[in-house]
Amino acid sequence: MLLKLTVLDQNLCAGCGACALVCPEQLISFDPDTVTPVLDLAGDQCEPCGECLAVCPGLQPDTDRAEQELFGRTRTAQERWLGINRVAIGARSTDAHIVRRSASGGTATTLLLTARAHLGVDLTLTMGRHAQQGWRSAAQVDGAEQAIINNAQSTYQLAPYLNALRECFEQTPQARIALVGLACHVQAIRKLQRRDTAIGRWAKSQIVCVIETACSSNTLPAGTRSIISDVLAQDPQQVTDIKYREGEYPGRLQVTLIDNQTLGIDFWEILGKLKDNKTFRCLSCGDWMSGLADVSVCDGDPNIFEASLNGSQEKKHGRALVRTDMGQLLVDRAIAHGRLETWAIDLSGFNLGLERKKNRRRFYETQDLVLPAGPGIGDLFDEMALVDDAELINPANYRSAQ
């Protein structure tokens, strides 16, 4: 099977769930801990259709082809890490409740709510919590406003996210869908929308709005589980909910137990735990943003690690890169209906999340390994790479002088 040979055996699975979404015979499930496909190849059920590999972003995200279709050109060297965009803005929800529930101002949440209320979107795909195991993340397809708000914060945990769309395809094929995802999710959706198959044509017509959040790298479920068991000394099975950026900016990880007790840990501390539980595909990924979403969003503060260590006077907000006609329409409608406040920003300067992504990619390019493809312009670095990025999140670099 080509997916196994070219992606799984090379440790290039992104855990996005797209392969299971498109499998005609539904032969692919996912190991909940490794978040990799489990292939049921018994008998002659698996036909060599190649759909799973065709939509997989693990080895080939197909960025150049998607950019040609979306923008009529590919990105320049100056656009390598942020992609092609029309405008970059600072943004924040005008709803105090959404700002409070969010990690960085509720920009992505507000755009999803705008799509639902003003652009005829019926369902949204967001990452929430597993119904039976609250410490795990799980995809949630819902039409309710409250579901979007409940899932306002990022979930720093891998799950086969896109597979949740299969039920929409089968049971509510006329529903218009908006989703928020990471670079790999967006790449897979764009690949799917090019497929001349029943599910590909459905995705092209019914997935009408795609928002992404920037990602330095994602984390296996074991990262969250180790924080709960090793740091907080709690049984993960007693957890009903987790928020990774709860409270005053930049937020703390907050764990809620069955008895409604809440426990927390500062955000800067969890990064060290999470970084020990990552996959090769996430660590070697060359995309902080895919550049293929309608709108891309990142935290407004360029160094939330330092803000978590020393406190911050920063007011929660995000940075949004508007890329497509739909993205512009979303932002315009959100502003017109008083849902979003925006202002001009300068994207130049240091950004810790992006620097971590660049450093990791730089390190892996020094190794003799098969890596996930970046945009066609390639990755050329002059600086020496650190081993992973432990030094970039060393507290000694950021602590205020006492």
mmCIF file of C-alpha atoms in Angstrom, residues 8-394:
data_model
loop_
_atom_site.group_PDB
_atom_site.id
_atom_site.type_symbol
_atom_site.label_atom_id
_atom_site.label_comp_id
_atom_site.label_asym_id
_atom_site.label_seq_id
_atom_site.Cartn_x
_atom_site.Cartn_y
_atom_site.Cartn_z
ATOM 1 C CA LEU A 8 3.780 5.743 7.415
ATOM 2 C CA ASP A 9 7.097 3.887 7.074
ATOM 3 C CA GLN A 10 8.897 7.253 6.810
ATOM 4 C CA ASN A 11 7.235 8.573 10.005
ATOM 5 C CA LEU A 12 5.602 11.331 7.989
ATOM 6 C CA CYS A 13 2.003 10.905 9.143
ATOM 7 C CA ALA A 14 0.594 14.246 10.311
ATOM 8 C CA GLY A 15 -2.280 12.577 12.181
ATOM 9 C CA CYS A 16 -4.770 14.795 10.360
ATOM 10 C CA GLY A 17 -7.368 12.084 9.638
ATOM 11 C CA ALA A 18 -7.782 12.902 5.931
ATOM 12 C CA CYS A 19 -6.956 9.358 4.795
ATOM 13 C CA ALA A 20 -9.759 7.876 6.900
ATOM 14 C CA LEU A 21 -12.117 10.582 5.695
ATOM 15 C CA VAL A 22 -11.729 9.611 2.037
ATOM 16 C CA CYS A 23 -11.272 5.817 2.225
ATOM 17 C CA PRO A 24 -14.166 4.435 0.095
ATOM 18 C CA GLU A 25 -14.366 1.222 2.119
ATOM 19 C CA GLN A 26 -13.726 2.898 5.492
ATOM 20 C CA LEU A 27 -10.825 0.570 6.263
ATOM 21 C CA ILE A 28 -8.709 3.121 8.164
ATOM 22 C CA SER A 29 -8.970 3.814 11.877
ATOM 23 C CA PHE A 30 -6.528 5.591 14.189
ATOM 24 C CA ASP A 31 -4.496 4.497 17.188
ATOM 25 C CA PRO A 32 -5.642 6.977 19.868
ATOM 26 C CA ASP A 33 -2.177 7.318 21.416
ATOM 27 C CA THR A 34 0.148 7.417 18.403
ATOM 28 C CA VAL A 35 -2.520 9.124 16.246
ATOM 29 C CA THR A 36 -1.416 7.085 13.240
ATOM 30 C CA PRO A 37 -3.596 5.060 10.858
ATOM 31 C CA VAL A 38 -4.407 1.444 11.581
ATOM 32 C CA LEU A 39 -4.959 -0.197 8.212
ATOM 33 C CA ASP A 40 -7.481 -3.016 7.935
ATOM 34 C CA LEU A 41 -6.178 -4.810 4.879
ATOM 35 C CA ALA A 42 -7.785 -8.177 5.518
ATOM 36 C CA GLY A 43 -9.090 -9.901 2.423
ATOM 37 C CA ASP A 44 -9.470 -8.044 -0.848
ATOM 38 C CA GLN A 45 -11.445 -5.075 0.425
ATOM 39 C CA CYS A 46 -8.714 -2.486 -0.151
ATOM 40 C CA GLU A 47 -8.727 -1.533 -3.793
ATOM 41 C CA PRO A 48 -5.633 0.290 -5.080
ATOM 42 C CA CYS A 49 -7.564 3.541 -5.554
ATOM 43 C CA GLY A 50 -4.863 5.717 -4.002
ATOM 44 C CA GLU A 51 -7.309 8.222 -2.507
ATOM 45 C CA CYS A 52 -5.702 8.069 0.943
ATOM 46 C CA LEU A 53 -2.305 9.059 -0.436
ATOM 47 C CA ALA A 54 -3.825 11.614 -2.810
ATOM 48 C CA VAL A 55 -5.138 13.741 0.075
ATOM 49 C CA CYS A 56 -2.317 13.054 2.566
ATOM 50 C CA PRO A 57 -0.216 16.142 3.421
ATOM 51 C CA GLY A 58 2.437 14.067 5.222
ATOM 52 C CA LEU A 59 5.080 13.904 2.501
ATOM 53 C CA GLN A 60 3.690 16.299 -0.106
ATOM 54 C CA PRO A 61 1.466 19.192 1.053
ATOM 55 C CA ASP A 62 1.225 20.308 -2.604
ATOM 56 C CA THR A 63 1.520 23.953 -1.626
ATOM 57 C CA ASP A 64 2.640 25.247 -5.015
ATOM 58 C CA ARG A 65 -0.294 23.739 -6.882
ATOM 59 C CA ALA A 66 -2.788 25.024 -4.322
ATOM 60 C CA GLU A 67 -1.292 28.521 -4.479
ATOM 61 C CA GLN A 68 -1.558 28.577 -8.265
ATOM 62 C CA GLU A 69 -5.243 27.705 -7.986
ATOM 63 C CA LEU A 70 -5.986 30.126 -5.146
ATOM 64 C CA PHE A 71 -3.792 33.088 -6.111
ATOM 65 C CA GLY A 72 -2.586 32.512 -9.672
ATOM 66 C CA ARG A 73 1.041 32.358 -8.526
ATOM 67 C CA THR A 74 3.356 30.760 -5.987
ATOM 68 C CA ARG A 75 4.940 32.591 -3.088
ATOM 69 C CA THR A 76 8.208 34.478 -3.341
ATOM 70 C CA ALA A 77 11.250 33.902 -1.147
ATOM 71 C CA GLN A 78 10.169 36.873 0.982
ATOM 72 C CA GLU A 79 6.810 35.160 1.501
ATOM 73 C CA ARG A 80 8.357 31.802 2.458
ATOM 74 C CA TRP A 81 7.086 31.583 6.050
ATOM 75 C CA LEU A 82 3.895 33.654 5.989
ATOM 76 C CA GLY A 83 2.620 32.920 2.493
ATOM 77 C CA ILE A 84 0.667 35.135 0.111
ATOM 78 C CA ASN A 85 -1.712 37.560 1.785
ATOM 79 C CA ARG A 86 -3.697 40.688 0.967
ATOM 80 C CA VAL A 87 -3.448 42.393 4.313
ATOM 81 C CA ALA A 88 -2.281 41.699 7.855
ATOM 82 C CA ILE A 89 -4.315 43.097 10.737
ATOM 83 C CA GLY A 90 -4.470 43.044 14.485
ATOM 84 C CA ALA A 91 -7.849 41.817 15.650
ATOM 85 C CA ARG A 92 -9.946 41.154 18.743
ATOM 86 C CA SER A 93 -13.543 40.141 19.386
ATOM 87 C CA THR A 94 -15.787 42.960 20.607
ATOM 88 C CA ASP A 95 -17.575 40.446 22.861
ATOM 89 C CA ALA A 96 -15.995 40.464 26.332
ATOM 90 C CA HIS A 97 -17.204 36.922 26.989
ATOM 91 C CA ILE A 98 -15.484 35.585 23.861
ATOM 92 C CA VAL A 99 -12.285 37.468 24.680
ATOM 93 C CA ARG A 100 -12.340 35.985 28.179
ATOM 94 C CA ARG A 101 -12.858 32.440 26.842
ATOM 95 C CA SER A 102 -10.183 32.812 24.177
ATOM 96 C CA ALA A 103 -6.410 32.469 24.344
ATOM 97 C CA SER A 104 -5.599 35.511 22.216
ATOM 98 C CA GLY A 105 -8.601 37.671 21.602
ATOM 99 C CA GLY A 106 -11.029 35.292 19.916
ATOM 100 C CA THR A 107 -10.258 36.224 16.304
ATOM 101 C CA ALA A 108 -10.743 32.739 14.807
ATOM 102 C CA THR A 109 -13.796 32.168 17.011
ATOM 103 C CA THR A 110 -15.349 35.439 15.854
ATOM 104 C CA LEU A 111 -14.764 34.591 12.198
ATOM 105 C CA LEU A 112 -16.443 31.194 12.650
ATOM 106 C CA LEU A 113 -19.391 32.853 14.396
ATOM 107 C CA THR A 114 -19.604 35.390 11.566
ATOM 108 C CA ALA A 115 -19.634 32.615 8.967
ATOM 109 C CA ARG A 116 -22.432 30.905 10.867
ATOM 110 C CA ALA A 117 -24.558 34.006 11.424
ATOM 111 C CA HIS A 118 -24.004 35.957 8.221
ATOM 112 C CA LEU A 119 -22.659 33.660 5.494
ATOM 113 C CA GLY A 120 -25.075 30.750 5.666
ATOM 114 C CA VAL A 121 -22.738 28.246 7.314
ATOM 115 C CA ASP A 122 -24.644 25.391 8.942
ATOM 116 C CA LEU A 123 -21.875 23.437 10.696
ATOM 117 C CA THR A 124 -18.420 24.187 12.048
ATOM 118 C CA LEU A 125 -15.513 21.841 12.717
ATOM 119 C CA THR A 126 -13.494 22.741 15.800
ATOM 120 C CA MET A 127 -11.330 20.830 18.266
ATOM 121 C CA GLY A 128 -12.983 20.052 21.593
ATOM 122 C CA ARG A 129 -12.733 17.351 24.242
ATOM 123 C CA HIS A 130 -13.392 13.621 24.045
ATOM 124 C CA ALA A 131 -16.838 12.802 25.445
ATOM 125 C CA GLN A 132 -15.635 9.961 27.679
ATOM 126 C CA GLN A 133 -12.002 10.951 28.281
ATOM 127 C CA GLY A 134 -11.886 14.662 28.957
ATOM 128 C CA TRP A 135 -8.090 14.791 28.927
ATOM 129 C CA ARG A 136 -8.081 13.863 25.222
ATOM 130 C CA SER A 137 -8.838 16.211 22.364
ATOM 131 C CA ALA A 138 -11.521 15.310 19.843
ATOM 132 C CA ALA A 139 -13.026 16.887 16.761
ATOM 133 C CA GLN A 140 -16.463 18.409 17.152
ATOM 134 C CA VAL A 141 -18.878 19.139 14.311
ATOM 135 C CA ASP A 142 -21.711 21.317 15.546
ATOM 136 C CA GLY A 143 -24.109 24.002 14.411
ATOM 137 C CA ALA A 144 -24.482 25.749 17.747
ATOM 138 C CA GLU A 145 -22.896 29.089 18.615
ATOM 139 C CA GLN A 146 -22.014 27.895 22.100
ATOM 140 C CA ALA A 147 -20.031 24.954 20.746
ATOM 141 C CA ILE A 148 -17.800 27.359 18.818
ATOM 142 C CA ILE A 149 -17.255 29.528 21.895
ATOM 143 C CA ASN A 150 -16.584 26.512 24.131
ATOM 144 C CA ASN A 151 -13.761 25.444 21.810
ATOM 145 C CA ALA A 152 -12.265 28.908 21.480
ATOM 146 C CA GLN A 153 -8.793 27.996 22.716
ATOM 147 C CA SER A 154 -6.155 25.983 20.889
ATOM 148 C CA THR A 155 -5.765 22.345 21.884
ATOM 149 C CA TYR A 156 -2.118 21.360 21.959
ATOM 150 C CA GLN A 157 -2.831 17.724 21.143
ATOM 151 C CA LEU A 158 -2.991 15.618 17.993
ATOM 152 C CA ALA A 159 -6.210 13.877 16.970
ATOM 153 C CA PRO A 160 -7.494 12.533 13.598
ATOM 154 C CA TYR A 161 -9.406 15.760 13.158
ATOM 155 C CA LEU A 162 -10.650 15.699 9.574
ATOM 156 C CA ASN A 163 -12.171 12.237 9.813
ATOM 157 C CA ALA A 164 -15.064 13.846 11.710
ATOM 158 C CA LEU A 165 -16.251 15.297 8.374
ATOM 159 C CA ARG A 166 -17.177 11.836 7.095
ATOM 160 C CA GLU A 167 -20.476 11.955 8.955
ATOM 161 C CA CYS A 168 -21.285 15.295 7.297
ATOM 162 C CA PHE A 169 -20.585 13.850 3.866
ATOM 163 C CA GLU A 170 -22.795 10.834 4.513
ATOM 164 C CA GLN A 171 -25.623 12.259 6.603
ATOM 165 C CA THR A 172 -25.886 16.016 5.926
ATOM 166 C CA PRO A 173 -24.320 16.472 2.477
ATOM 167 C CA GLN A 174 -26.132 19.762 1.818
ATOM 168 C CA ALA A 175 -24.776 21.450 4.948
ATOM 169 C CA ARG A 176 -22.360 24.339 4.405
ATOM 170 C CA ILE A 177 -19.247 23.909 6.554
ATOM 171 C CA ALA A 178 -16.606 26.206 8.035
ATOM 172 C CA LEU A 179 -13.578 24.845 9.831
ATOM 173 C CA VAL A 180 -10.539 25.969 11.740
ATOM 174 C CA GLY A 181 -7.387 23.881 11.588
ATOM 175 C CA LEU A 182 -3.610 23.741 11.458
ATOM 176 C CA ALA A 183 -1.404 23.872 8.360
ATOM 177 C CA CYS A 184 -1.603 20.112 7.718
ATOM 178 C CA HIS A 185 -5.409 20.152 8.009
ATOM 179 C CA VAL A 186 -5.709 22.998 5.522
ATOM 180 C CA GLN A 187 -3.295 21.356 3.084
ATOM 181 C CA ALA A 188 -5.303 18.123 3.204
ATOM 182 C CA ILE A 189 -8.584 19.969 2.620
ATOM 183 C CA ARG A 190 -7.173 21.793 -0.407
ATOM 184 C CA LYS A 191 -5.887 18.506 -1.829
ATOM 185 C CA LEU A 192 -9.278 16.905 -1.222
ATOM 186 C CA GLN A 193 -11.113 19.760 -2.942
ATOM 187 C CA ARG A 194 -9.173 19.020 -6.138
ATOM 188 C CA ARG A 195 -10.229 15.357 -6.257
ATOM 189 C CA ASP A 196 -12.768 14.425 -8.935
ATOM 190 C CA THR A 197 -14.523 11.989 -6.612
ATOM 191 C CA ALA A 198 -17.866 12.158 -4.838
ATOM 192 C CA ILE A 199 -16.288 13.275 -1.581
ATOM 193 C CA GLY A 200 -13.873 15.608 -3.359
ATOM 194 C CA ARG A 201 -16.691 17.364 -5.209
ATOM 195 C CA TRP A 202 -18.633 17.556 -1.937
ATOM 196 C CA ALA A 203 -15.667 19.149 -0.159
ATOM 197 C CA LYS A 204 -15.234 21.706 -2.932
ATOM 198 C CA SER A 205 -18.870 22.798 -2.837
ATOM 199 C CA GLN A 206 -19.714 22.454 0.864
ATOM 200 C CA ILE A 207 -16.529 23.393 2.779
ATOM 201 C CA VAL A 208 -16.924 27.082 2.137
ATOM 202 C CA CYS A 209 -14.657 28.684 4.727
ATOM 203 C CA VAL A 210 -11.232 27.586 6.001
ATOM 204 C CA ILE A 211 -9.432 29.343 8.856
ATOM 205 C CA GLU A 212 -6.077 28.258 10.241
ATOM 206 C CA THR A 213 -4.060 28.943 13.351
ATOM 207 C CA ALA A 214 -0.261 29.086 13.282
ATOM 208 C CA CYS A 215 1.512 26.010 14.646
ATOM 209 C CA SER A 216 5.083 25.606 15.871
ATOM 210 C CA SER A 217 4.375 21.867 16.238
ATOM 211 C CA ASN A 218 1.649 19.710 17.701
ATOM 212 C CA THR A 219 1.894 17.132 20.495
ATOM 213 C CA LEU A 220 0.901 13.533 21.099
ATOM 214 C CA PRO A 221 -1.751 12.842 23.756
ATOM 215 C CA ALA A 222 1.031 11.577 26.037
ATOM 216 C CA GLY A 223 2.231 15.170 26.456
ATOM 217 C CA THR A 224 -1.001 16.258 28.098
ATOM 218 C CA ARG A 225 -1.302 13.000 30.017
ATOM 219 C CA SER A 226 2.188 13.432 31.493
ATOM 220 C CA ILE A 227 1.335 16.921 32.739
ATOM 221 C CA ILE A 228 -1.774 15.589 34.464
ATOM 222 C CA SER A 229 -0.137 12.527 36.008
ATOM 223 C CA ASP A 230 3.472 13.627 36.600
ATOM 224 C CA VAL A 231 3.131 17.342 37.338
ATOM 225 C CA LEU A 232 -0.365 17.643 38.807
ATOM 226 C CA ALA A 233 -0.336 14.101 40.310
ATOM 227 C CA GLN A 234 -3.849 13.353 39.090
ATOM 228 C CA ASP A 235 -5.469 10.387 37.365
ATOM 229 C CA PRO A 236 -6.191 11.417 33.741
ATOM 230 C CA GLN A 237 -9.414 9.399 33.863
ATOM 231 C CA GLN A 238 -10.722 11.851 36.486
ATOM 232 C CA VAL A 239 -10.365 14.795 34.077
ATOM 233 C CA THR A 240 -13.508 16.223 32.494
ATOM 234 C CA ASP A 241 -12.058 19.282 30.763
ATOM 235 C CA ILE A 242 -8.795 21.020 29.889
ATOM 236 C CA LYS A 243 -8.114 24.589 28.826
ATOM 237 C CA TYR A 244 -4.528 25.259 27.787
ATOM 238 C CA ARG A 245 -4.614 29.071 27.957
ATOM 239 C CA GLU A 246 -7.198 29.867 30.633
ATOM 240 C CA GLY A 247 -7.435 33.076 32.662
ATOM 241 C CA GLU A 248 -5.481 36.305 32.399
ATOM 242 C CA TYR A 249 -3.277 36.674 29.358
ATOM 243 C CA PRO A 250 -1.264 34.712 28.328
ATOM 244 C CA GLY A 251 -3.143 32.068 30.338
ATOM 245 C CA ARG A 252 -2.422 28.893 32.281
ATOM 246 C CA LEU A 253 -3.247 25.263 31.627
ATOM 247 C CA GLN A 254 -6.349 24.485 33.691
ATOM 248 C CA VAL A 255 -7.538 20.951 34.383
ATOM 249 C CA THR A 256 -11.068 20.319 35.684
ATOM 250 C CA LEU A 257 -11.749 17.073 37.557
ATOM 251 C CA ILE A 258 -14.953 15.087 38.001
ATOM 252 C CA ASP A 259 -15.550 16.721 41.408
ATOM 253 C CA ASN A 260 -15.232 20.176 39.724
ATOM 254 C CA GLN A 261 -11.879 20.816 41.371
ATOM 255 C CA THR A 262 -9.548 22.819 39.115
ATOM 256 C CA LEU A 263 -5.767 22.627 39.010
ATOM 257 C CA GLY A 264 -3.335 24.650 36.920
ATOM 258 C CA ILE A 265 0.200 25.145 35.701
ATOM 259 C CA ASP A 266 1.800 28.166 34.024
ATOM 260 C CA PHE A 267 1.862 28.060 30.248
ATOM 261 C CA TRP A 268 5.644 28.363 29.987
ATOM 262 C CA GLU A 269 6.043 25.229 32.106
ATOM 263 C CA ILE A 270 3.833 23.059 29.924
ATOM 264 C CA LEU A 271 5.897 23.803 26.808
ATOM 265 C CA GLY A 272 8.835 21.857 28.218
ATOM 266 C CA LYS A 273 6.607 18.859 28.898
ATOM 267 C CA LEU A 274 4.892 19.011 25.548
ATOM 268 C CA LYS A 275 8.111 19.205 23.542
ATOM 269 C CA ASP A 276 9.147 15.747 24.734
ATOM 270 C CA ASN A 277 6.045 14.188 23.169
ATOM 271 C CA LYS A 278 6.124 15.183 19.527
ATOM 272 C CA THR A 279 6.271 13.223 16.293
ATOM 273 C CA PHE A 280 9.007 13.436 13.684
ATOM 274 C CA ARG A 281 6.479 14.792 11.175
ATOM 275 C CA CYS A 282 5.510 17.673 13.461
ATOM 276 C CA LEU A 283 9.077 18.488 14.424
ATOM 277 C CA SER A 284 10.337 18.479 10.834
ATOM 278 C CA CYS A 285 7.328 20.300 9.343
ATOM 279 C CA GLY A 286 8.192 23.320 7.228
ATOM 280 C CA ASP A 287 4.947 25.246 7.652
ATOM 281 C CA TRP A 288 4.105 27.624 10.507
ATOM 282 C CA MET A 289 1.084 28.493 8.398
ATOM 283 C CA SER A 290 0.018 26.653 5.264
ATOM 284 C CA GLY A 291 -0.769 29.939 3.525
ATOM 285 C CA LEU A 292 -3.736 28.166 1.894
ATOM 286 C CA ALA A 293 -6.524 29.126 4.292
ATOM 287 C CA ASP A 294 -8.970 31.954 3.683
ATOM 288 C CA VAL A 295 -7.626 33.620 6.826
ATOM 289 C CA SER A 296 -4.622 32.654 8.962
ATOM 290 C CA VAL A 297 -4.413 33.676 12.622
ATOM 291 C CA CYS A 298 -1.608 33.748 15.164
ATOM 292 C CA ASP A 299 -1.157 35.126 18.675
ATOM 293 C CA GLY A 300 -0.730 38.880 18.780
ATOM 294 C CA ASP A 301 2.090 38.726 21.318
ATOM 295 C CA PRO A 302 5.347 37.694 19.608
ATOM 296 C CA ASN A 303 6.663 35.941 22.743
ATOM 297 C CA ILE A 304 4.009 34.393 24.984
ATOM 298 C CA PHE A 305 6.699 32.277 26.665
ATOM 299 C CA GLU A 306 8.274 35.411 28.120
ATOM 300 C CA ALA A 307 4.851 36.847 28.930
ATOM 301 C CA SER A 308 3.999 33.679 30.862
ATOM 302 C CA LEU A 309 7.249 33.854 32.822
ATOM 303 C CA ASN A 310 7.173 37.521 33.730
ATOM 304 C CA GLY A 311 3.551 38.579 33.430
ATOM 305 C CA SER A 312 2.227 40.835 30.718
ATOM 306 C CA GLN A 313 0.356 44.068 30.270
ATOM 307 C CA GLU A 314 -0.569 42.898 26.773
ATOM 308 C CA LYS A 315 -4.253 43.006 25.964
ATOM 309 C CA LYS A 316 -5.415 39.762 24.368
ATOM 310 C CA HIS A 317 -5.442 39.986 20.594
ATOM 311 C CA GLY A 318 -4.562 38.081 17.462
ATOM 312 C CA ARG A 319 -2.881 38.770 14.153
ATOM 313 C CA ALA A 320 -4.820 37.808 11.053
ATOM 314 C CA LEU A 321 -3.543 37.395 7.496
ATOM 315 C CA VAL A 322 -6.368 37.764 4.985
ATOM 316 C CA ARG A 323 -5.698 35.729 1.838
ATOM 317 C CA THR A 324 -8.774 35.066 -0.321
ATOM 318 C CA ASP A 325 -12.054 36.667 -1.377
ATOM 319 C CA MET A 326 -13.834 34.566 1.229
ATOM 320 C CA GLY A 327 -11.330 35.640 3.869
ATOM 321 C CA GLN A 328 -11.883 39.297 3.032
ATOM 322 C CA LEU A 329 -15.640 38.808 3.077
ATOM 323 C CA LEU A 330 -15.445 37.131 6.484
ATOM 324 C CA VAL A 331 -13.410 39.936 8.013
ATOM 325 C CA ASP A 332 -15.542 42.652 6.386
ATOM 326 C CA ARG A 333 -18.765 41.054 7.637
ATOM 327 C CA ALA A 334 -17.334 40.606 11.141
ATOM 328 C CA ILE A 335 -16.419 44.304 11.249
ATOM 329 C CA ALA A 336 -19.698 45.462 9.702
ATOM 330 C CA HIS A 337 -21.736 43.543 12.269
ATOM 331 C CA GLY A 338 -19.670 44.893 15.149
ATOM 332 C CA ARG A 339 -18.146 41.526 16.016
ATOM 333 C CA LEU A 340 -14.470 42.332 15.410
ATOM 334 C CA GLU A 341 -12.239 45.312 16.039
ATOM 335 C CA THR A 342 -9.165 45.549 13.810
ATOM 336 C CA TRP A 343 -6.111 47.737 13.256
ATOM 337 C CA ALA A 344 -3.032 47.850 11.048
ATOM 338 C CA ILE A 345 0.071 45.917 12.169
ATOM 339 C CA ASP A 346 3.670 45.325 11.141
ATOM 340 C CA LEU A 347 4.563 41.626 10.873
ATOM 341 C CA SER A 348 8.316 42.176 10.868
ATOM 342 C CA GLY A 349 10.455 41.430 13.893
ATOM 343 C CA PHE A 350 10.972 38.479 16.213
ATOM 344 C CA ASN A 351 8.240 35.911 16.768
ATOM 345 C CA LEU A 352 9.135 33.021 19.078
ATOM 346 C CA GLY A 353 6.637 30.589 17.566
ATOM 347 C CA LEU A 354 7.938 31.190 14.070
ATOM 348 C CA GLU A 355 11.568 31.068 15.223
ATOM 349 C CA ARG A 356 10.953 27.687 16.816
ATOM 350 C CA LYS A 357 9.456 26.432 13.565
ATOM 351 C CA LYS A 358 12.372 27.773 11.500
ATOM 352 C CA ASN A 359 14.959 26.348 13.882
ATOM 353 C CA ARG A 360 13.467 22.881 13.863
ATOM 354 C CA ARG A 361 13.258 22.831 10.095
ATOM 355 C CA ARG A 362 16.846 24.071 9.873
ATOM 356 C CA PHE A 363 18.025 21.280 12.182
ATOM 357 C CA TYR A 364 16.276 18.515 10.279
ATOM 358 C CA GLU A 365 17.555 19.772 6.947
ATOM 359 C CA THR A 366 21.070 19.031 8.219
ATOM 360 C CA GLN A 367 20.102 15.347 8.587
ATOM 361 C CA ASP A 368 19.967 12.690 5.881
ATOM 362 C CA LEU A 369 16.218 12.141 6.225
ATOM 363 C CA VAL A 370 13.085 12.230 4.096
ATOM 364 C CA LEU A 371 11.265 15.423 5.112
ATOM 365 C CA PRO A 372 7.800 16.757 4.373
ATOM 366 C CA ALA A 373 8.043 19.060 1.359
ATOM 367 C CA GLY A 374 7.920 22.798 1.847
ATOM 368 C CA PRO A 375 6.919 25.320 -0.815
ATOM 369 C CA GLY A 376 8.834 25.006 -4.071
ATOM 370 C CA ILE A 377 11.204 27.839 -3.197
ATOM 371 C CA GLY A 378 12.825 25.530 -0.629
ATOM 372 C CA ASP A 379 14.366 26.166 2.756
ATOM 373 C CA LEU A 380 17.792 27.808 2.666
ATOM 374 C CA PHE A 381 19.403 28.709 5.983
ATOM 375 C CA ASP A 382 22.663 30.429 6.816
ATOM 376 C CA GLU A 383 22.457 30.154 10.588
ATOM 377 C CA MET A 384 23.505 27.096 12.568
ATOM 378 C CA ALA A 385 20.634 24.991 13.858
ATOM 379 C CA LEU A 386 20.091 24.158 17.508
ATOM 380 C CA VAL A 387 19.297 20.579 18.463
ATOM 381 C CA ASP A 388 15.519 20.860 18.456
ATOM 382 C CA ASP A 389 14.715 24.175 20.167
ATOM 383 C CA ALA A 390 15.385 23.661 23.864
ATOM 384 C CA GLU A 391 17.522 26.786 24.008
ATOM 385 C CA LEU A 392 14.813 28.921 22.415
ATOM 386 C CA ILE A 393 12.493 28.206 25.357
ATOM 387 C CA ASN A 394 15.152 28.278 28.077
#
